Every structure is written in structure tokens, then in C-alpha cells.
Amino acid sequence: MSKTRASGRTVGGLRSLSLQAPAVTLLLLWMLVPLGMTVWFSLQRYNLLMPEMVGFAGLENYEFLFTDPALWRAMGNTLLLVGSVLTITVVGGVLLAVLFQQEFPGRGIARVLAISPFFVMPTVSALVWKNMMMHPSNGVLAWLAGVFGLPAVDWFSSLPMTSIIIIVAWQWLPFALLILLTAMQSLDDDQVEAARMDGAGPIAVFFYITLPHLKRAISVVIMIQMIFLLTIFAEIYVTTSGGPGLATTNLAFLIYMQALLDFDVGLASAGGVVAIILANIVAIFLVRLVARNLEN
């Protein structure tokens, strides 16, 4: 009997493995082939403008990359962009989630309008902000400045990084609101009502009941957003093209410049490997953070 059961388990396991093997193999090829080619090209001399200069370069591309001031400026801009957008979206998302949880006329329509910017394509939103909102002559912000007797601001020349942060935050704030508002639906109303009956005011309820309840949702928002914010490209390409100078060049845009403007595939691949390592470090940190919150 035991041998029959053991053989049945073995056959069932092999059958299950045979069914999973094609999907797992395709997934591994989908990930490993591009990664392997990126690592391989990062070790090669491969510039499309100089096809005669080919061969194994070893770590020369990495050496040049890490001695290039543009890399450190791009990494600093990347961290500034990610940190600023996360701060705005998490704080704003929590406040808006608390607001939209309250009963008021037209709440359903207001929720839909607040979440709508997340479904606008990045290129379209960048064009809208560039030509309709932040234009120094015809933009809405220039018109508002004129109403109050203030000079118009040329946002993309005088405040380029601030402009990019505003555009990206406008895109990702609805995502944070959606996740946090969903988490608010599971908040126990009886617990809130009991706290109010005990004399707790709105501020105390927020800091001691609402905010701890949203802790896990906030961790998820931070993890998902940070992964995507590390690769912001379209907003920079459409508005500032990384300038003025390197003022808005992040790591993704630096790789684009090396690959498609300088045609240096080897150097761009080295930058891609650095970006992959940075993204994995961030992902490991965030996964541990989320796991710790889930355990608590």
C-alpha cells in the first residue's frame, strides 16, 4: 500500500512538473537571455560609430562609467526624484484617502476624477504639463501668476527637477490613493466610534488608529512605486531631455544617451548592469520591509 502511494505521488509530481516546465523554461529564457546579453556587451568594445574597434574590453566600460561624473549626478538625480515623489504621493495619498472616506455629496464622482490621472499615458501627461500648465507664456500657472501680479516662471529652465517631480507625482498620487483608499474600507468603524466616545479627537484617531491600519498598504505603495520610479524616462524625454546640462538626467536617461545618442552599446550595457544591481538592492530592502510589516 505504501509503495503504491509513494509511486502515485512520484507520478503525480512528475506530471505536474512536466506541465509547469514549458512555462518555467519560457520565463527563464525571457529573463536570462536579455540579462546575459547585457552583461556580455558590457564587457565588449562595441561602439556603432566605430565598428572596427571591437573585442573584449574586460572592465574598461565599468571603469570609465564609475569615473564619469555624469553617473554620480544621474544617480543623485534618481534618488532625489524617487524620494521626492514617494514623499508627496504617500503623504498626499494618506490625506486624500482619509478625505474621500468621509461622506459628502458627489463622493463617487470625486473619487473617479481623483484616480483618473493614473490612467493617462506618461507621454501625454508630460505634454499636457509642458504645453498647457507650465508654459511660461500660455500656461495655466503663468495665467495664475499674472492674476496675482507675479512674474511667470519658466519652469523647465529655472526649476527643471521640481517640474519633473510635480509631473511624476501628479501621475502616481492617484495610484497611492487607490491602494490606500481600498485599505481604508477594511477599517473597523466600531473601533473608530469607540475611540471617539472615549474622547479621542480627529487627530488622535488619525495617528493612533487610521495610520497604523494603513501601515501595510503604505509599505506596498512604496515598494511598487519605487520599482517603477527608478525607470522614469518619458517625462524627462518629452520635457527637458535631461537638461539643462545634467540637471534632470536620471540613470535611465543616462543609459539612453549612451546607447542611442553616443551609440556606445558597451558603455550603455555597463550602465544597464549598474541599474539592475541598484534595482535589486532596492527591491531586496523593500521586500524585507514589507515582510516585516506583514509579520507585525
PDB file of C-alpha atoms in Angstrom:
ATOM      1  CA  MET A   1       0.000   0.000   0.000  1.00  0.00           C
ATOM      2  CA  SER A   2       2.735   2.482   0.976  1.00  0.00           C
ATOM      3  CA  LYS A   3       4.712   1.699  -2.166  1.00  0.00           C
ATOM      4  CA  THR A   4       1.615   2.305  -4.269  1.00  0.00           C
ATOM      5  CA  ARG A   5       1.030   5.666  -2.583  1.00  0.00           C
ATOM      6  CA  ALA A   6       4.686   6.661  -2.982  1.00  0.00           C
ATOM      7  CA  SER A   7       4.683   5.729  -6.653  1.00  0.00           C
ATOM      8  CA  GLY A   8       1.417   7.628  -7.122  1.00  0.00           C
ATOM      9  CA  ARG A   9       2.943  10.717  -5.562  1.00  0.00           C
ATOM     10  CA  THR A  10       6.010  10.384  -7.777  1.00  0.00           C
ATOM     11  CA  VAL A  11       3.949  10.022 -10.941  1.00  0.00           C
ATOM     12  CA  GLY A  12       1.730  12.949  -9.926  1.00  0.00           C
ATOM     13  CA  GLY A  13       4.761  15.096  -9.163  1.00  0.00           C
ATOM     14  CA  LEU A  14       6.400  14.280 -12.486  1.00  0.00           C
ATOM     15  CA  ARG A  15       3.166  15.009 -14.334  1.00  0.00           C
ATOM     16  CA  SER A  16       2.825  18.356 -12.549  1.00  0.00           C
ATOM     17  CA  LEU A  17       6.466  19.181 -13.264  1.00  0.00           C
ATOM     18  CA  SER A  18       6.041  18.327 -16.951  1.00  0.00           C
ATOM     19  CA  LEU A  19       3.070  20.695 -17.163  1.00  0.00           C
ATOM     20  CA  GLN A  20       4.968  23.510 -15.458  1.00  0.00           C
ATOM     21  CA  ALA A  21       8.232  23.026 -17.336  1.00  0.00           C
ATOM     22  CA  PRO A  22       7.304  24.892 -20.574  1.00  0.00           C
ATOM     23  CA  ALA A  23       6.107  27.986 -18.734  1.00  0.00           C
ATOM     24  CA  VAL A  24       9.079  27.999 -16.344  1.00  0.00           C
ATOM     25  CA  THR A  25      11.526  27.469 -19.237  1.00  0.00           C
ATOM     26  CA  LEU A  26       9.977  30.300 -21.252  1.00  0.00           C
ATOM     27  CA  LEU A  27      10.081  32.583 -18.205  1.00  0.00           C
ATOM     28  CA  LEU A  28      13.740  31.788 -17.534  1.00  0.00           C
ATOM     29  CA  LEU A  29      14.662  32.405 -21.185  1.00  0.00           C
ATOM     30  CA  TRP A  30      12.662  35.642 -21.152  1.00  0.00           C
ATOM     31  CA  MET A  31      14.714  36.878 -18.195  1.00  0.00           C
ATOM     32  CA  LEU A  32      18.121  35.274 -18.576  1.00  0.00           C
ATOM     33  CA  VAL A  33      18.780  35.830 -22.286  1.00  0.00           C
ATOM     34  CA  PRO A  34      18.459  39.660 -22.210  1.00  0.00           C
ATOM     35  CA  LEU A  35      20.333  39.801 -18.900  1.00  0.00           C
ATOM     36  CA  GLY A  36      23.126  37.607 -20.230  1.00  0.00           C
ATOM     37  CA  MET A  37      23.435  39.675 -23.423  1.00  0.00           C
ATOM     38  CA  THR A  38      23.566  42.893 -21.381  1.00  0.00           C
ATOM     39  CA  VAL A  39      26.386  41.533 -19.216  1.00  0.00           C
ATOM     40  CA  TRP A  40      28.213  40.247 -22.315  1.00  0.00           C
ATOM     41  CA  PHE A  41      28.006  43.564 -24.190  1.00  0.00           C
ATOM     42  CA  SER A  42      29.122  45.420 -21.050  1.00  0.00           C
ATOM     43  CA  LEU A  43      32.428  43.543 -21.320  1.00  0.00           C
ATOM     44  CA  GLN A  44      32.900  44.372 -25.008  1.00  0.00           C
ATOM     45  CA  ARG A  45      34.193  47.328 -27.027  1.00  0.00           C
ATOM     46  CA  TYR A  46      31.084  47.921 -29.098  1.00  0.00           C
ATOM     47  CA  ASN A  47      30.503  51.416 -30.497  1.00  0.00           C
ATOM     48  CA  LEU A  48      28.289  51.639 -33.577  1.00  0.00           C
ATOM     49  CA  LEU A  49      30.169  54.717 -34.801  1.00  0.00           C
ATOM     50  CA  MET A  50      33.476  52.839 -34.753  1.00  0.00           C
ATOM     51  CA  PRO A  51      32.703  49.297 -35.991  1.00  0.00           C
ATOM     52  CA  GLU A  52      36.400  48.490 -36.420  1.00  0.00           C
ATOM     53  CA  MET A  53      37.010  48.842 -32.658  1.00  0.00           C
ATOM     54  CA  VAL A  54      35.682  45.539 -31.378  1.00  0.00           C
ATOM     55  CA  GLY A  55      36.905  42.976 -28.909  1.00  0.00           C
ATOM     56  CA  PHE A  56      36.907  42.030 -25.281  1.00  0.00           C
ATOM     57  CA  ALA A  57      37.219  45.093 -23.034  1.00  0.00           C
ATOM     58  CA  GLY A  58      37.058  43.468 -19.629  1.00  0.00           C
ATOM     59  CA  LEU A  59      36.098  46.026 -17.002  1.00  0.00           C
ATOM     60  CA  GLU A  60      37.087  49.074 -19.073  1.00  0.00           C
ATOM     61  CA  ASN A  61      33.471  50.129 -19.584  1.00  0.00           C
ATOM     62  CA  TYR A  62      32.786  49.924 -15.859  1.00  0.00           C
ATOM     63  CA  GLU A  63      35.983  51.814 -15.061  1.00  0.00           C
ATOM     64  CA  PHE A  64      35.048  54.601 -17.450  1.00  0.00           C
ATOM     65  CA  LEU A  65      31.474  54.640 -16.160  1.00  0.00           C
ATOM     66  CA  PHE A  66      32.421  54.940 -12.493  1.00  0.00           C
ATOM     67  CA  THR A  67      34.964  57.690 -13.212  1.00  0.00           C
ATOM     68  CA  ASP A  68      32.404  59.670 -15.216  1.00  0.00           C
ATOM     69  CA  PRO A  69      30.842  62.466 -13.108  1.00  0.00           C
ATOM     70  CA  ALA A  70      27.632  62.083 -15.126  1.00  0.00           C
ATOM     71  CA  LEU A  71      26.949  58.696 -13.494  1.00  0.00           C
ATOM     72  CA  TRP A  72      27.031  60.088  -9.964  1.00  0.00           C
ATOM     73  CA  ARG A  73      24.966  63.104 -10.995  1.00  0.00           C
ATOM     74  CA  ALA A  74      22.420  60.781 -12.611  1.00  0.00           C
ATOM     75  CA  MET A  75      22.281  58.538  -9.531  1.00  0.00           C
ATOM     76  CA  GLY A  76      21.806  61.569  -7.301  1.00  0.00           C
ATOM     77  CA  ASN A  77      19.006  62.845  -9.530  1.00  0.00           C
ATOM     78  CA  THR A  78      17.423  59.386  -9.498  1.00  0.00           C
ATOM     79  CA  LEU A  79      17.419  59.210  -5.699  1.00  0.00           C
ATOM     80  CA  LEU A  80      16.125  62.788  -5.432  1.00  0.00           C
ATOM     81  CA  LEU A  81      13.318  62.096  -7.886  1.00  0.00           C
ATOM     82  CA  VAL A  82      12.311  58.809  -6.249  1.00  0.00           C
ATOM     83  CA  GLY A  83      12.470  60.187  -2.701  1.00  0.00           C
ATOM     84  CA  SER A  84      10.545  63.367  -3.501  1.00  0.00           C
ATOM     85  CA  VAL A  85       7.795  61.624  -5.448  1.00  0.00           C
ATOM     86  CA  LEU A  86       7.402  58.936  -2.784  1.00  0.00           C
ATOM     87  CA  THR A  87       7.093  61.559  -0.049  1.00  0.00           C
ATOM     88  CA  ILE A  88       4.481  63.552  -1.971  1.00  0.00           C
ATOM     89  CA  THR A  89       2.430  60.541  -3.052  1.00  0.00           C
ATOM     90  CA  VAL A  90       2.453  58.729   0.308  1.00  0.00           C
ATOM     91  CA  VAL A  91       1.619  61.813   2.395  1.00  0.00           C
ATOM     92  CA  GLY A  92      -0.877  63.125  -0.144  1.00  0.00           C
ATOM     93  CA  GLY A  93      -2.367  59.668  -0.695  1.00  0.00           C
ATOM     94  CA  VAL A  94      -2.983  59.154   3.029  1.00  0.00           C
ATOM     95  CA  LEU A  95      -4.614  62.566   3.431  1.00  0.00           C
ATOM     96  CA  LEU A  96      -6.783  62.127   0.330  1.00  0.00           C
ATOM     97  CA  ALA A  97      -7.774  58.597   1.383  1.00  0.00           C
ATOM     98  CA  VAL A  98      -8.974  59.939   4.736  1.00  0.00           C
ATOM     99  CA  LEU A  99     -10.824  62.750   2.954  1.00  0.00           C
ATOM    100  CA  PHE A 100     -12.554  60.519   0.403  1.00  0.00           C
ATOM    101  CA  GLN A 101     -13.536  58.067   3.116  1.00  0.00           C
ATOM    102  CA  GLN A 102     -15.860  60.736   4.530  1.00  0.00           C
ATOM    103  CA  GLU A 103     -19.439  61.095   3.333  1.00  0.00           C
ATOM    104  CA  PHE A 104     -20.117  64.158   1.145  1.00  0.00           C
ATOM    105  CA  PRO A 105     -22.259  64.895  -1.932  1.00  0.00           C
ATOM    106  CA  GLY A 106     -20.685  63.709  -5.167  1.00  0.00           C
ATOM    107  CA  ARG A 107     -18.116  61.497  -3.439  1.00  0.00           C
ATOM    108  CA  GLY A 108     -18.270  58.833  -6.153  1.00  0.00           C
ATOM    109  CA  ILE A 109     -17.590  61.308  -8.952  1.00  0.00           C
ATOM    110  CA  ALA A 110     -14.807  62.945  -6.936  1.00  0.00           C
ATOM    111  CA  ARG A 111     -13.139  59.566  -6.399  1.00  0.00           C
ATOM    112  CA  VAL A 112     -13.218  58.772 -10.117  1.00  0.00           C
ATOM    113  CA  LEU A 113     -11.773  62.179 -11.027  1.00  0.00           C
ATOM    114  CA  ALA A 114      -9.028  61.854  -8.404  1.00  0.00           C
ATOM    115  CA  ILE A 115      -7.947  58.426  -9.673  1.00  0.00           C
ATOM    116  CA  SER A 116      -8.191  59.303 -13.400  1.00  0.00           C
ATOM    117  CA  PRO A 117      -4.672  60.816 -13.852  1.00  0.00           C
ATOM    118  CA  PHE A 118      -3.122  57.419 -13.202  1.00  0.00           C
ATOM    119  CA  PHE A 119      -4.627  56.129 -16.471  1.00  0.00           C
ATOM    120  CA  VAL A 120      -3.119  58.916 -18.585  1.00  0.00           C
ATOM    121  CA  MET A 121      -0.062  57.793 -20.556  1.00  0.00           C
ATOM    122  CA  PRO A 122       3.222  59.316 -19.285  1.00  0.00           C
ATOM    123  CA  THR A 123       3.997  60.949 -22.631  1.00  0.00           C
ATOM    124  CA  VAL A 124       0.552  62.546 -22.808  1.00  0.00           C
ATOM    125  CA  SER A 125       0.680  63.852 -19.243  1.00  0.00           C
ATOM    126  CA  ALA A 126       4.165  65.287 -19.832  1.00  0.00           C
ATOM    127  CA  LEU A 127       2.932  67.091 -22.953  1.00  0.00           C
ATOM    128  CA  VAL A 128      -0.109  68.441 -21.102  1.00  0.00           C
ATOM    129  CA  TRP A 129       2.009  69.816 -18.284  1.00  0.00           C
ATOM    130  CA  LYS A 130       4.632  71.203 -20.656  1.00  0.00           C
ATOM    131  CA  ASN A 131       2.314  72.986 -23.092  1.00  0.00           C
ATOM    132  CA  MET A 132      -0.827  73.709 -21.084  1.00  0.00           C
ATOM    133  CA  MET A 133       0.175  74.012 -17.433  1.00  0.00           C
ATOM    134  CA  MET A 134       3.819  75.117 -17.163  1.00  0.00           C
ATOM    135  CA  HIS A 135       4.271  77.045 -20.404  1.00  0.00           C
ATOM    136  CA  PRO A 136       5.842  80.427 -19.442  1.00  0.00           C
ATOM    137  CA  SER A 137       3.527  82.386 -21.779  1.00  0.00           C
ATOM    138  CA  ASN A 138       0.330  80.417 -22.359  1.00  0.00           C
ATOM    139  CA  GLY A 139       0.245  78.042 -19.399  1.00  0.00           C
ATOM    140  CA  VAL A 140      -2.348  77.947 -16.645  1.00  0.00           C
ATOM    141  CA  LEU A 141       0.287  78.558 -13.971  1.00  0.00           C
ATOM    142  CA  ALA A 142       1.559  81.631 -15.857  1.00  0.00           C
ATOM    143  CA  TRP A 143      -2.013  82.937 -16.028  1.00  0.00           C
ATOM    144  CA  LEU A 144      -2.491  82.400 -12.288  1.00  0.00           C
ATOM    145  CA  ALA A 145       0.779  84.210 -11.590  1.00  0.00           C
ATOM    146  CA  GLY A 146      -0.473  87.157 -13.694  1.00  0.00           C
ATOM    147  CA  VAL A 147      -3.754  87.246 -11.770  1.00  0.00           C
ATOM    148  CA  PHE A 148      -1.822  87.796  -8.531  1.00  0.00           C
ATOM    149  CA  GLY A 149       0.622  90.231 -10.143  1.00  0.00           C
ATOM    150  CA  LEU A 150       3.554  87.821 -10.034  1.00  0.00           C
ATOM    151  CA  PRO A 151       6.049  87.170 -12.848  1.00  0.00           C
ATOM    152  CA  ALA A 152       5.609  83.982 -14.857  1.00  0.00           C
ATOM    153  CA  VAL A 153       8.027  81.174 -14.095  1.00  0.00           C
ATOM    154  CA  ASP A 154       9.861  79.315 -16.853  1.00  0.00           C
ATOM    155  CA  TRP A 155       9.593  76.047 -15.012  1.00  0.00           C
ATOM    156  CA  PHE A 156      11.740  73.813 -17.210  1.00  0.00           C
ATOM    157  CA  SER A 157      14.612  76.309 -17.328  1.00  0.00           C
ATOM    158  CA  SER A 158      14.705  77.679 -13.789  1.00  0.00           C
ATOM    159  CA  LEU A 159      13.171  74.733 -11.846  1.00  0.00           C
ATOM    160  CA  PRO A 160      13.698  71.666 -14.061  1.00  0.00           C
ATOM    161  CA  MET A 161      13.872  68.943 -11.408  1.00  0.00           C
ATOM    162  CA  THR A 162      10.975  70.448  -9.473  1.00  0.00           C
ATOM    163  CA  SER A 163       8.928  70.377 -12.690  1.00  0.00           C
ATOM    164  CA  ILE A 164       9.684  66.692 -13.279  1.00  0.00           C
ATOM    165  CA  ILE A 165       8.822  65.861  -9.657  1.00  0.00           C
ATOM    166  CA  ILE A 166       5.461  67.654  -9.965  1.00  0.00           C
ATOM    167  CA  ILE A 167       4.581  65.837 -13.188  1.00  0.00           C
ATOM    168  CA  VAL A 168       5.552  62.384 -11.913  1.00  0.00           C
ATOM    169  CA  ALA A 169       3.882  62.949  -8.531  1.00  0.00           C
ATOM    170  CA  TRP A 170       0.679  64.004 -10.307  1.00  0.00           C
ATOM    171  CA  GLN A 171       0.747  60.704 -12.178  1.00  0.00           C
ATOM    172  CA  TRP A 172       1.449  58.443  -9.198  1.00  0.00           C
ATOM    173  CA  LEU A 173      -0.616  60.150  -6.493  1.00  0.00           C
ATOM    174  CA  PRO A 174      -3.839  58.511  -7.793  1.00  0.00           C
ATOM    175  CA  PHE A 175      -2.196  55.081  -7.534  1.00  0.00           C
ATOM    176  CA  ALA A 176      -1.316  55.676  -3.882  1.00  0.00           C
ATOM    177  CA  LEU A 177      -4.833  56.998  -3.289  1.00  0.00           C
ATOM    178  CA  LEU A 178      -6.379  53.904  -4.878  1.00  0.00           C
ATOM    179  CA  ILE A 179      -4.383  51.459  -2.736  1.00  0.00           C
ATOM    180  CA  LEU A 180      -4.795  53.413   0.497  1.00  0.00           C
ATOM    181  CA  LEU A 181      -8.487  54.097  -0.071  1.00  0.00           C
ATOM    182  CA  THR A 182      -9.025  50.384  -0.610  1.00  0.00           C
ATOM    183  CA  ALA A 183      -7.233  49.692   2.670  1.00  0.00           C
ATOM    184  CA  MET A 184      -9.441  52.266   4.397  1.00  0.00           C
ATOM    185  CA  GLN A 185     -12.516  50.203   3.505  1.00  0.00           C
ATOM    186  CA  SER A 186     -11.398  47.494   5.954  1.00  0.00           C
ATOM    187  CA  LEU A 187     -11.004  49.909   8.865  1.00  0.00           C
ATOM    188  CA  ASP A 188     -13.336  48.881  11.695  1.00  0.00           C
ATOM    189  CA  ASP A 189     -15.899  51.668  12.169  1.00  0.00           C
ATOM    190  CA  ASP A 190     -16.785  50.352  15.625  1.00  0.00           C
ATOM    191  CA  GLN A 191     -13.177  50.859  16.731  1.00  0.00           C
ATOM    192  CA  VAL A 192     -13.196  54.447  15.474  1.00  0.00           C
ATOM    193  CA  GLU A 193     -16.575  55.117  17.101  1.00  0.00           C
ATOM    194  CA  ALA A 194     -15.371  53.667  20.421  1.00  0.00           C
ATOM    195  CA  ALA A 195     -12.305  55.916  20.335  1.00  0.00           C
ATOM    196  CA  ARG A 196     -14.481  58.967  19.692  1.00  0.00           C
ATOM    197  CA  MET A 197     -16.776  58.010  22.576  1.00  0.00           C
ATOM    198  CA  ASP A 198     -13.698  57.838  24.810  1.00  0.00           C
ATOM    199  CA  GLY A 199     -12.917  61.441  23.882  1.00  0.00           C
ATOM    200  CA  ALA A 200     -10.359  60.985  21.095  1.00  0.00           C
ATOM    201  CA  GLY A 201     -10.327  63.825  18.603  1.00  0.00           C
ATOM    202  CA  PRO A 202      -9.822  63.565  14.829  1.00  0.00           C
ATOM    203  CA  ILE A 203      -6.036  63.992  15.113  1.00  0.00           C
ATOM    204  CA  ALA A 204      -5.735  61.279  17.780  1.00  0.00           C
ATOM    205  CA  VAL A 205      -7.932  58.918  15.742  1.00  0.00           C
ATOM    206  CA  PHE A 206      -5.754  59.536  12.689  1.00  0.00           C
ATOM    207  CA  PHE A 207      -2.388  58.924  14.385  1.00  0.00           C
ATOM    208  CA  TYR A 208      -3.388  56.050  16.687  1.00  0.00           C
ATOM    209  CA  ILE A 209      -5.974  54.153  14.613  1.00  0.00           C
ATOM    210  CA  THR A 210      -6.021  55.163  10.937  1.00  0.00           C
ATOM    211  CA  LEU A 211      -2.274  55.462  10.327  1.00  0.00           C
ATOM    212  CA  PRO A 212      -1.328  52.137  11.992  1.00  0.00           C
ATOM    213  CA  HIS A 213      -4.101  50.474   9.992  1.00  0.00           C
ATOM    214  CA  LEU A 214      -2.620  51.840   6.744  1.00  0.00           C
ATOM    215  CA  LYS A 215       0.934  50.753   7.585  1.00  0.00           C
ATOM    216  CA  ARG A 216       0.904  47.648   5.385  1.00  0.00           C
ATOM    217  CA  ALA A 217      -0.760  49.445   2.481  1.00  0.00           C
ATOM    218  CA  ILE A 218       1.819  52.241   2.688  1.00  0.00           C
ATOM    219  CA  SER A 219       4.616  49.644   2.511  1.00  0.00           C
ATOM    220  CA  VAL A 220       3.083  48.133  -0.620  1.00  0.00           C
ATOM    221  CA  VAL A 221       2.706  51.579  -2.231  1.00  0.00           C
ATOM    222  CA  ILE A 222       6.342  52.415  -1.503  1.00  0.00           C
ATOM    223  CA  MET A 223       7.613  49.100  -2.865  1.00  0.00           C
ATOM    224  CA  ILE A 224       5.631  49.182  -6.131  1.00  0.00           C
ATOM    225  CA  GLN A 225       6.198  52.862  -6.818  1.00  0.00           C
ATOM    226  CA  MET A 226       9.920  52.772  -6.124  1.00  0.00           C
ATOM    227  CA  ILE A 227      10.452  49.965  -8.639  1.00  0.00           C
ATOM    228  CA  PHE A 228       8.717  51.981 -11.360  1.00  0.00           C
ATOM    229  CA  LEU A 229      10.160  55.359 -10.369  1.00  0.00           C
ATOM    230  CA  LEU A 230      13.705  54.058 -10.838  1.00  0.00           C
ATOM    231  CA  THR A 231      12.947  53.789 -14.573  1.00  0.00           C
ATOM    232  CA  ILE A 232      11.247  57.145 -15.216  1.00  0.00           C
ATOM    233  CA  PHE A 233      12.080  58.163 -18.777  1.00  0.00           C
ATOM    234  CA  ALA A 234       9.186  59.502 -20.890  1.00  0.00           C
ATOM    235  CA  GLU A 235       8.529  62.559 -18.709  1.00  0.00           C
ATOM    236  CA  ILE A 236      12.180  63.611 -18.885  1.00  0.00           C
ATOM    237  CA  TYR A 237      12.495  62.915 -22.614  1.00  0.00           C
ATOM    238  CA  VAL A 238       9.388  64.942 -23.526  1.00  0.00           C
ATOM    239  CA  THR A 239      10.015  67.951 -21.281  1.00  0.00           C
ATOM    240  CA  THR A 240      13.701  68.615 -20.558  1.00  0.00           C
ATOM    241  CA  SER A 241      15.694  65.930 -22.430  1.00  0.00           C
ATOM    242  CA  GLY A 242      17.821  65.541 -19.321  1.00  0.00           C
ATOM    243  CA  GLY A 243      18.779  69.215 -19.148  1.00  0.00           C
ATOM    244  CA  PRO A 244      19.641  71.898 -18.655  1.00  0.00           C
ATOM    245  CA  GLY A 245      23.007  70.166 -18.683  1.00  0.00           C
ATOM    246  CA  LEU A 246      22.528  67.117 -16.461  1.00  0.00           C
ATOM    247  CA  ALA A 247      20.025  68.758 -14.115  1.00  0.00           C
ATOM    248  CA  THR A 248      17.262  66.209 -14.804  1.00  0.00           C
ATOM    249  CA  THR A 249      19.294  63.270 -16.131  1.00  0.00           C
ATOM    250  CA  ASN A 250      18.484  60.149 -14.152  1.00  0.00           C
ATOM    251  CA  LEU A 251      20.051  56.712 -14.555  1.00  0.00           C
ATOM    252  CA  ALA A 252      17.542  55.537 -17.167  1.00  0.00           C
ATOM    253  CA  PHE A 253      18.026  58.652 -19.307  1.00  0.00           C
ATOM    254  CA  LEU A 254      21.822  58.397 -18.986  1.00  0.00           C
ATOM    255  CA  ILE A 255      21.701  54.862 -20.393  1.00  0.00           C
ATOM    256  CA  TYR A 256      19.520  56.127 -23.239  1.00  0.00           C
ATOM    257  CA  MET A 257      22.041  58.863 -24.062  1.00  0.00           C
ATOM    258  CA  GLN A 258      24.932  56.415 -24.088  1.00  0.00           C
ATOM    259  CA  ALA A 259      23.109  53.865 -26.246  1.00  0.00           C
ATOM    260  CA  LEU A 260      21.076  55.921 -28.727  1.00  0.00           C
ATOM    261  CA  LEU A 261      22.873  59.284 -28.785  1.00  0.00           C
ATOM    262  CA  ASP A 262      26.519  58.241 -28.360  1.00  0.00           C
ATOM    263  CA  PHE A 263      25.911  54.780 -29.914  1.00  0.00           C
ATOM    264  CA  ASP A 264      28.205  53.199 -27.302  1.00  0.00           C
ATOM    265  CA  VAL A 265      26.476  49.880 -26.712  1.00  0.00           C
ATOM    266  CA  GLY A 266      29.208  48.561 -24.404  1.00  0.00           C
ATOM    267  CA  LEU A 267      29.112  51.563 -22.080  1.00  0.00           C
ATOM    268  CA  ALA A 268      25.311  51.649 -22.117  1.00  0.00           C
ATOM    269  CA  SER A 269      25.214  47.944 -21.235  1.00  0.00           C
ATOM    270  CA  ALA A 270      27.542  48.589 -18.287  1.00  0.00           C
ATOM    271  CA  GLY A 271      25.141  51.308 -17.158  1.00  0.00           C
ATOM    272  CA  GLY A 272      22.290  48.831 -17.519  1.00  0.00           C
ATOM    273  CA  VAL A 273      24.077  46.326 -15.288  1.00  0.00           C
ATOM    274  CA  VAL A 274      24.602  49.042 -12.667  1.00  0.00           C
ATOM    275  CA  ALA A 275      20.897  49.923 -12.881  1.00  0.00           C
ATOM    276  CA  ILE A 276      19.935  46.254 -12.457  1.00  0.00           C
ATOM    277  CA  ILE A 277      22.140  45.924  -9.367  1.00  0.00           C
ATOM    278  CA  LEU A 278      20.705  49.128  -7.882  1.00  0.00           C
ATOM    279  CA  ALA A 279      17.129  47.995  -8.565  1.00  0.00           C
ATOM    280  CA  ASN A 280      17.769  44.604  -6.952  1.00  0.00           C
ATOM    281  CA  ILE A 281      19.290  46.196  -3.850  1.00  0.00           C
ATOM    282  CA  VAL A 282      16.244  48.439  -3.511  1.00  0.00           C
ATOM    283  CA  ALA A 283      13.870  45.525  -4.156  1.00  0.00           C
ATOM    284  CA  ILE A 284      15.520  43.330  -1.507  1.00  0.00           C
ATOM    285  CA  PHE A 285      15.311  46.141   1.040  1.00  0.00           C
ATOM    286  CA  LEU A 286      11.660  46.823   0.237  1.00  0.00           C
ATOM    287  CA  VAL A 287      10.638  43.149   0.276  1.00  0.00           C
ATOM    288  CA  ARG A 288      12.138  42.797   3.745  1.00  0.00           C
ATOM    289  CA  LEU A 289      10.369  45.968   4.853  1.00  0.00           C
ATOM    290  CA  VAL A 290       7.011  44.723   3.599  1.00  0.00           C
ATOM    291  CA  ALA A 291       7.570  41.244   5.085  1.00  0.00           C
ATOM    292  CA  ARG A 292       8.378  42.776   8.467  1.00  0.00           C
ATOM    293  CA  ASN A 293       5.186  44.838   8.372  1.00  0.00           C
ATOM    294  CA  LEU A 294       3.117  41.807   7.382  1.00  0.00           C
ATOM    295  CA  GLU A 295       4.562  39.807  10.281  1.00  0.00           C
ATOM    296  CA  ASN A 296       3.701  42.605  12.708  1.00  0.00           C
TER     297      ASN A 296
END
